Coordinates of C-alpha atoms and ligand atoms in Angstrom, one line a residue:
X292 CA 37.9 -30.7 59.9
X293 CA 36.1 -28.1 61.5
X294 CA 32.6 -28.8 63.3
X295 CA 30.4 -26.6 64.5
X296 CA 27.5 -27.8 66.6
X297 CA 24.6 -25.7 66.9
X298 CA 21.2 -26.5 69.5
X299 CA 18.1 -25.3 68.3
X300 CA 14.9 -25.3 70.3
X301 CA 11.8 -24.3 68.5
X302 CA 13.8 -21.6 66.1
X303 CA 12.3 -22.4 62.9
X304 CA 12.2 -19.0 61.7
X305 CA 16.1 -18.1 62.4
X306 CA 17.4 -21.8 60.8
X307 CA 17.4 -21.4 57.1
X308 CA 18.9 -17.7 57.8
X309 CA 21.2 -18.7 59.7
X310 CA 22.2 -21.7 57.3
X311 CA 23.3 -19.7 54.4
X312 CA 24.8 -17.2 56.2
X313 CA 27.2 -20.3 57.6
X314 CA 27.8 -21.6 54.4
X315 CA 28.8 -18.9 52.6
X316 CA 31.8 -18.0 55.7
X317 CA 32.8 -21.9 56.0
X318 CA 33.0 -22.3 51.9
X319 CA 35.4 -20.0 52.3
X320 CA 37.6 -21.2 54.7
X321 CA 39.4 -23.6 52.4
X322 CA 39.0 -26.4 55.4
X323 CA 37.2 -29.0 56.0
X324 CA 33.4 -28.8 57.7
X325 CA 30.5 -30.0 59.0
X326 CA 28.0 -28.1 60.6
X327 CA 25.8 -30.2 63.5
X328 CA 22.3 -29.0 64.0
X329 CA 20.8 -30.3 67.8
X330 CA 17.1 -30.5 67.8
X331 CA 16.0 -30.2 70.9
X332 CA 12.8 -31.5 71.2
X333 CA 11.3 -28.4 68.8
X334 CA 7.4 -28.6 68.6
X335 CA 7.8 -25.8 65.7
X336 CA 8.8 -26.9 62.2
X337 CA 12.6 -27.0 63.3
X338 CA 13.1 -30.6 62.4
X339 CA 11.3 -29.8 59.0
X340 CA 13.6 -27.5 57.7
X341 CA 16.8 -29.1 59.4
X342 CA 15.6 -32.0 57.3
X343 CA 15.5 -30.4 54.2
X344 CA 18.7 -29.0 54.5
X345 CA 20.0 -31.7 55.5
X346 CA 19.2 -33.8 52.3
X347 CA 20.6 -31.1 50.3
X348 CA 24.1 -30.4 51.8
X349 CA 25.5 -33.5 53.2
X350 CA 27.7 -31.4 55.3
X351 CA 24.7 -31.0 57.7
X352 CA 23.9 -33.4 60.1
X353 CA 20.9 -33.3 62.5
X354 CA 20.6 -34.4 65.8
X355 CA 16.7 -34.8 67.0
X356 CA 16.3 -35.3 70.7
X357 CA 13.0 -37.2 71.2
X358 CA 12.1 -34.1 73.9
X359 CA 13.7 -30.9 75.5
X360 CA 16.3 -32.1 77.4
X361 CA 18.2 -28.3 77.5
X362 CA 20.7 -26.4 75.0
X363 CA 23.6 -27.7 77.7
X364 CA 22.3 -32.0 76.8
X365 CA 22.2 -30.3 73.2
X366 CA 25.7 -29.3 72.9
X367 CA 26.8 -32.3 75.3
X368 CA 25.5 -35.2 72.1
X369 CA 27.1 -32.1 69.7
X370 CA 30.6 -32.7 70.9
X371 CA 30.1 -36.7 70.5
X372 CA 29.0 -36.7 67.4
X373 CA 31.2 -34.3 65.8
X374 CA 34.7 -35.1 63.8
X375 CA 36.4 -31.9 63.4
X376 CA 39.8 -30.7 65.1
X377 CA 38.1 -28.2 66.3
X378 CA 34.7 -27.6 67.3
X379 CA 32.6 -24.2 67.4
X380 CA 29.6 -23.6 69.0
X381 CA 26.7 -20.9 68.3
X382 CA 23.1 -20.3 69.1
X383 CA 21.0 -21.1 66.3
X384 CA 18.6 -17.7 66.8
X385 CA 21.7 -15.3 64.9
X386 CA 22.3 -14.0 68.1
X387 CA 25.6 -15.0 67.8
X388 CA 27.1 -13.5 63.6
X389 CA 29.4 -16.5 61.9
X390 CA 31.1 -14.2 60.4
X391 CA 33.4 -14.4 63.8
X392 CA 34.2 -17.5 62.9
X393 CA 37.2 -17.0 60.7
X394 CA 39.0 -15.3 63.8
X395 CA 37.8 -17.4 66.8
X396 CA 39.8 -20.1 64.6
X397 CA 42.4 -17.4 63.8
X398 CA 43.4 -16.7 67.5
X399 CA 43.1 -21.2 68.2
X400 CA 46.1 -21.0 65.7
X401 CA 48.0 -19.1 68.7
X402 CA 48.0 -22.8 71.0
X403 CA 44.3 -21.9 72.7
X404 CA 42.5 -24.6 73.6
X405 CA 39.6 -22.6 74.3
X406 CA 38.9 -19.3 72.4
X407 CA 35.7 -17.5 73.8
X408 CA 33.6 -14.9 72.3
X409 CA 32.8 -12.2 74.1
X410 CA 30.0 -10.2 74.0
X411 CA 31.2 -6.6 73.8
X412 CA 28.2 -4.7 73.0
X413 CA 25.5 -6.9 74.0
X414 CA 21.6 -6.4 72.4
X415 CA 19.5 -7.8 75.4
X416 CA 17.2 -6.1 77.8
X417 CA 19.6 -4.6 81.0
X418 CA 17.5 -5.4 83.9
X419 CA 16.2 -8.6 83.1
X420 CA 19.6 -9.4 81.2
X421 CA 23.1 -7.7 81.2
X422 CA 23.1 -6.9 84.3
X423 CA 22.4 -10.2 86.2
X424 CA 24.9 -12.2 83.6
X425 CA 27.2 -9.0 84.7
X426 CA 27.6 -9.9 88.4
X427 CA 27.5 -13.3 87.8
X428 CA 30.1 -13.4 85.1
X429 CA 32.1 -11.1 87.7
X430 CA 31.5 -14.2 90.6
X431 CA 32.5 -16.7 88.2
X432 CA 35.8 -15.6 87.3
X433 CA 37.0 -14.4 91.3
X434 CA 35.5 -18.3 92.2
X435 CA 37.2 -20.4 89.4
X436 CA 40.1 -17.9 88.4
X437 CA 39.3 -18.2 85.3
X438 CA 39.2 -14.5 84.1
X439 CA 36.7 -13.9 81.1
X440 CA 34.1 -11.4 81.0
X441 CA 31.4 -13.3 79.5
X442 CA 31.0 -16.9 80.1
X443 CA 27.3 -17.0 78.7
X444 CA 28.2 -16.1 75.3
X445 CA 27.5 -19.6 73.1
X446 CA 30.0 -18.6 70.2
X447 CA 33.3 -20.2 71.4
X448 CA 36.3 -22.3 69.4
X449 CA 37.3 -25.5 71.8
X450 CA 40.1 -28.2 71.2
X451 CA 38.2 -31.8 70.0
X452 CA 40.0 -32.8 72.7
X453 CA 39.2 -30.8 75.9
X454 CA 35.2 -30.8 74.6
X455 CA 35.0 -34.3 73.8
X456 CA 36.4 -34.5 78.1
X457 CA 33.1 -32.9 79.3
X458 CA 30.0 -34.8 80.7
X459 CA 27.9 -32.5 81.3
X460 CA 24.2 -32.5 83.5
X461 CA 22.0 -29.8 83.8
X462 CA 22.5 -26.2 82.8
X463 CA 26.6 -26.2 82.5
X464 CA 27.5 -25.2 79.2
X465 CA 28.0 -21.7 80.6
X466 CA 30.5 -22.8 82.6
X467 CA 32.5 -24.4 80.0
X468 CA 35.3 -22.4 80.3
X469 CA 35.7 -22.8 83.8
X470 CA 35.1 -26.5 83.9
X471 CA 38.1 -26.8 81.3
X472 CA 40.8 -25.4 83.7
X473 CA 40.6 -29.3 85.5
X474 CA 42.1 -30.0 82.2
X475 CA 44.8 -27.9 82.4
X476 CA 43.0 -25.9 79.3
X477 CA 45.1 -22.8 77.8
X478 CA 41.5 -20.0 77.4
X479 CA 41.4 -16.9 75.9
X480 CA 38.4 -14.4 74.5
X481 CA 37.8 -12.3 71.5
X482 CA 35.2 -9.8 71.1
X483 CA 32.2 -10.6 68.7
X484 CA 29.4 -9.3 67.4
X485 CA 25.9 -9.6 69.0
X486 CA 22.2 -9.4 68.0
X487 CA 19.1 -8.9 69.2
X488 CA 16.8 -11.6 68.3
X489 CA 14.5 -11.1 65.9
X490 CA 12.7 -14.5 65.4
X491 CA 11.2 -16.7 68.0
X492 CA 11.2 -16.3 71.8
X493 CA 14.1 -16.3 74.2
X494 CA 14.2 -19.7 75.9
X495 CA 15.3 -18.2 79.6
X496 CA 13.7 -16.0 82.0
X497 CA 15.2 -14.2 85.3
X498 CA 14.7 -17.8 87.0
X499 CA 18.3 -18.7 85.9
X500 CA 19.7 -16.6 88.2
X501 CA 19.5 -18.8 91.0
X502 CA 20.7 -22.2 89.0
X503 CA 23.6 -20.0 88.1
X504 CA 25.0 -19.2 91.8
X505 CA 23.7 -23.2 92.5
X506 CA 25.7 -24.4 89.9
X507 CA 29.3 -21.1 90.5
X508 CA 29.2 -23.7 94.1
X509 CA 29.2 -26.8 91.9
X510 CA 31.8 -25.9 89.4
X511 CA 34.1 -24.5 92.2
X512 CA 33.9 -28.3 94.0
X513 CA 34.0 -30.0 90.6
X514 CA 37.1 -27.6 89.9
X515 CA 39.2 -27.9 92.7
X516 CA 38.1 -30.9 95.4
X517 CA 36.9 -33.6 93.3
X518 CA 39.1 -36.1 94.0
X519 CA 39.5 -34.9 97.5
X520 CA 36.0 -33.8 99.1
X521 CA 37.1 -35.4 102.5
X522 CA 39.2 -31.9 102.4
X523 CA 36.5 -30.1 101.8
X524 CA 33.8 -31.8 103.8
X525 CA 36.4 -32.5 107.0
X526 CA 37.8 -29.0 107.0
X527 CA 34.7 -27.5 107.7
X528 CA 33.3 -30.5 109.7
X529 CA 36.8 -30.7 112.2
X530 CA 36.8 -26.7 112.4
X531 CA 32.9 -26.6 114.0
X532 CA 33.7 -29.7 115.6
X533 CA 36.7 -27.6 117.8
X534 CA 34.8 -24.7 118.5
X535 CA 31.9 -26.7 119.8
X536 CA 34.3 -28.9 121.8
X537 CA 36.0 -25.4 123.4
X538 CA 32.8 -24.2 124.3
X539 CA 31.1 -27.5 125.9
X540 CA 34.8 -27.4 127.9
X541 CA 34.3 -24.3 129.2
X542 CA 31.6 -24.8 130.8
X543 CA 32.7 -28.2 132.4
X544 CA 35.1 -26.0 134.1
X545 CA 32.5 -23.2 135.1
X546 CA 30.2 -26.1 136.1
X547 CA 33.0 -28.6 137.9
X548 CA 35.4 -25.3 139.5
X549 CA 33.4 -22.6 140.3
X550 CA 29.9 -24.6 140.5
X551 CA 28.1 -22.8 138.4
X552 CA 24.5 -23.7 136.8
X553 CA 25.3 -24.4 133.1
X554 CA 21.9 -26.3 131.9
X555 CA 19.8 -23.0 131.0
X556 CA 23.2 -21.1 128.8
X557 CA 21.9 -20.9 125.6
X558 CA 26.3 -21.7 124.6
X559 CA 25.7 -25.5 126.1
X560 CA 23.2 -25.4 122.9
X561 CA 25.8 -24.1 120.5
X562 CA 28.5 -26.4 121.9
X563 CA 26.6 -29.2 120.9
X564 CA 24.5 -28.5 117.7
X565 CA 28.9 -27.5 116.8
X566 CA 30.2 -30.6 117.7
X567 CA 27.2 -32.4 116.5
X568 CA 27.4 -31.1 113.1
X569 CA 31.0 -31.3 113.0
X570 CA 30.8 -35.1 113.1
X571 CA 28.5 -35.0 110.2
X572 CA 30.5 -33.3 108.2
X573 CA 33.8 -35.3 108.6
X574 CA 31.5 -38.4 108.5
X575 CA 30.1 -36.8 105.3
X576 CA 33.6 -36.5 103.5
X577 CA 34.2 -39.8 104.0
X578 CA 30.7 -40.6 102.0
X579 CA 31.9 -38.3 100.1
X580 CA 35.2 -39.9 99.5
X581 CA 34.0 -43.4 98.9
X582 CA 31.4 -42.1 95.7
X583 CA 34.6 -40.1 94.2
X584 CA 36.3 -43.4 94.1
X585 CA 32.9 -45.1 92.3
X586 CA 32.7 -42.8 90.0
X587 CA 36.6 -42.6 88.8
X588 CA 36.5 -46.4 88.4
X589 CA 33.1 -46.8 87.4
X590 CA 33.9 -44.9 84.1
X591 CA 37.6 -46.2 84.1
X592 CA 38.2 -42.6 84.3
X593 CA 41.6 -41.4 85.4
X594 CA 42.3 -38.0 88.0
X595 CA 44.5 -37.0 85.7
X596 CA 44.9 -36.0 82.0
X597 CA 48.5 -36.4 80.1
X598 CA 49.1 -33.7 77.3
X599 CA 51.7 -35.5 75.7
X600 CA 54.5 -38.8 76.1
X601 CA 57.5 -39.0 74.8
X602 CA 59.1 -42.3 74.4
X603 CA 56.4 -44.2 76.3
X604 CA 55.4 -47.4 75.3
X605 CA 51.0 -47.5 75.1
X606 CA 50.3 -49.7 78.1
X607 CA 48.2 -52.8 77.0
Ligands
LIG757 N1 18.0 -23.9 73.3 C1 18.3 -24.9 73.2 N2 17.3 -25.9 73.6 C2 16.8 -25.0 74.9 C3 16.8 -23.9 75.6 C4 17.6 -23.3 74.0 O1 18.4 -26.1 72.5 O2 15.8 -25.8 75.8 C5 18.8 -23.2 71.9 C6 18.2 -21.9 71.5 O3 17.2 -22.5 70.5 C7 19.6 -20.8 71.3 C8 20.9 -21.4 72.5 O4 20.0 -22.6 72.8 O5 20.1 -21.7 69.8 C9 20.3 -20.5 73.2 O6 18.7 -20.4 73.3 P1 18.3 -18.4 73.8 O7 18.1 -17.8 73.0 O8 16.8 -18.4 74.4 O9 18.9 -17.8 75.1 P2 19.5 -16.2 75.3 O10 20.1 -15.9 74.2 O11 18.2 -15.1 75.4 O12 20.3 -16.5 76.3
LIG758 MG1 19.7 -15.9 72.3

């Protein structure tokens, strides 16, 4: 079964058209499907329109948020409620094309866990959209080691068990493939169509650039150090401490053996600062270790994910 998850925030003009197009494509697949619309606290007629569609078509499911929680939260809710083995996400604004879905599914059959859309010919403004996103894509792919041209494209297909592993906060939907690296997912991309937005307004401005940069740090951390934060903080901390220690040692030698005055030297303050920040960072690392342990244990989550088991009894 296939679940299509669509976050929608004030998209009343787009939804009826999207639904018709989507239905045509999905009916032709010859597989069971559901369409999950997540109304992210819309203040226009989005919910009423969805309700009307869902009353006629039982394959359409609607989740309505009490207020606007953001696209990431909407996708998370969609993943949680999806019944399919494969989950497809797309935008409600008709910028993604439902006709690309069969090709995504075709590619999934080659054994991938995530197939990501690549808006090769993107129909968005250059300076406010395409340029920042080109830079972001380049950095994300360098930093995370997951090489995609277009992280920002919502049109993607996921194996459900991968999608359901996510715990999503903030604006992390853009990083779903990069985060999936943590789960050992096999990821690829295919070019998809992209259309200009005809109805309604884009929900994001240039302001998201800063959030994306911060998120890159977070993803790097989550992917590589979540189970051992002490190595990150402790590593930097020890280095700073070491440099500070050498500086002070040098000054002590000057003072004791050469009788020089060191009280007025900026180096003295630098050394003290480095030693103190070093100690602070190491302690932060230790506290982070404790938090990470609490994190895994409170959730009953394991720091590993098993792909398959042979002849292994289920634990009680
Ligand atoms: N969206 C949402 N909640 C939000 C912002 C956006 O559910 O707080 C939905 C929106 O309705 C659309 C998708 O996320 O279906 C992508 O938003 P948008 O088209 O504004 O982003 P852009 O294409 O401009 O990057
Ligand atoms: Mg859009």
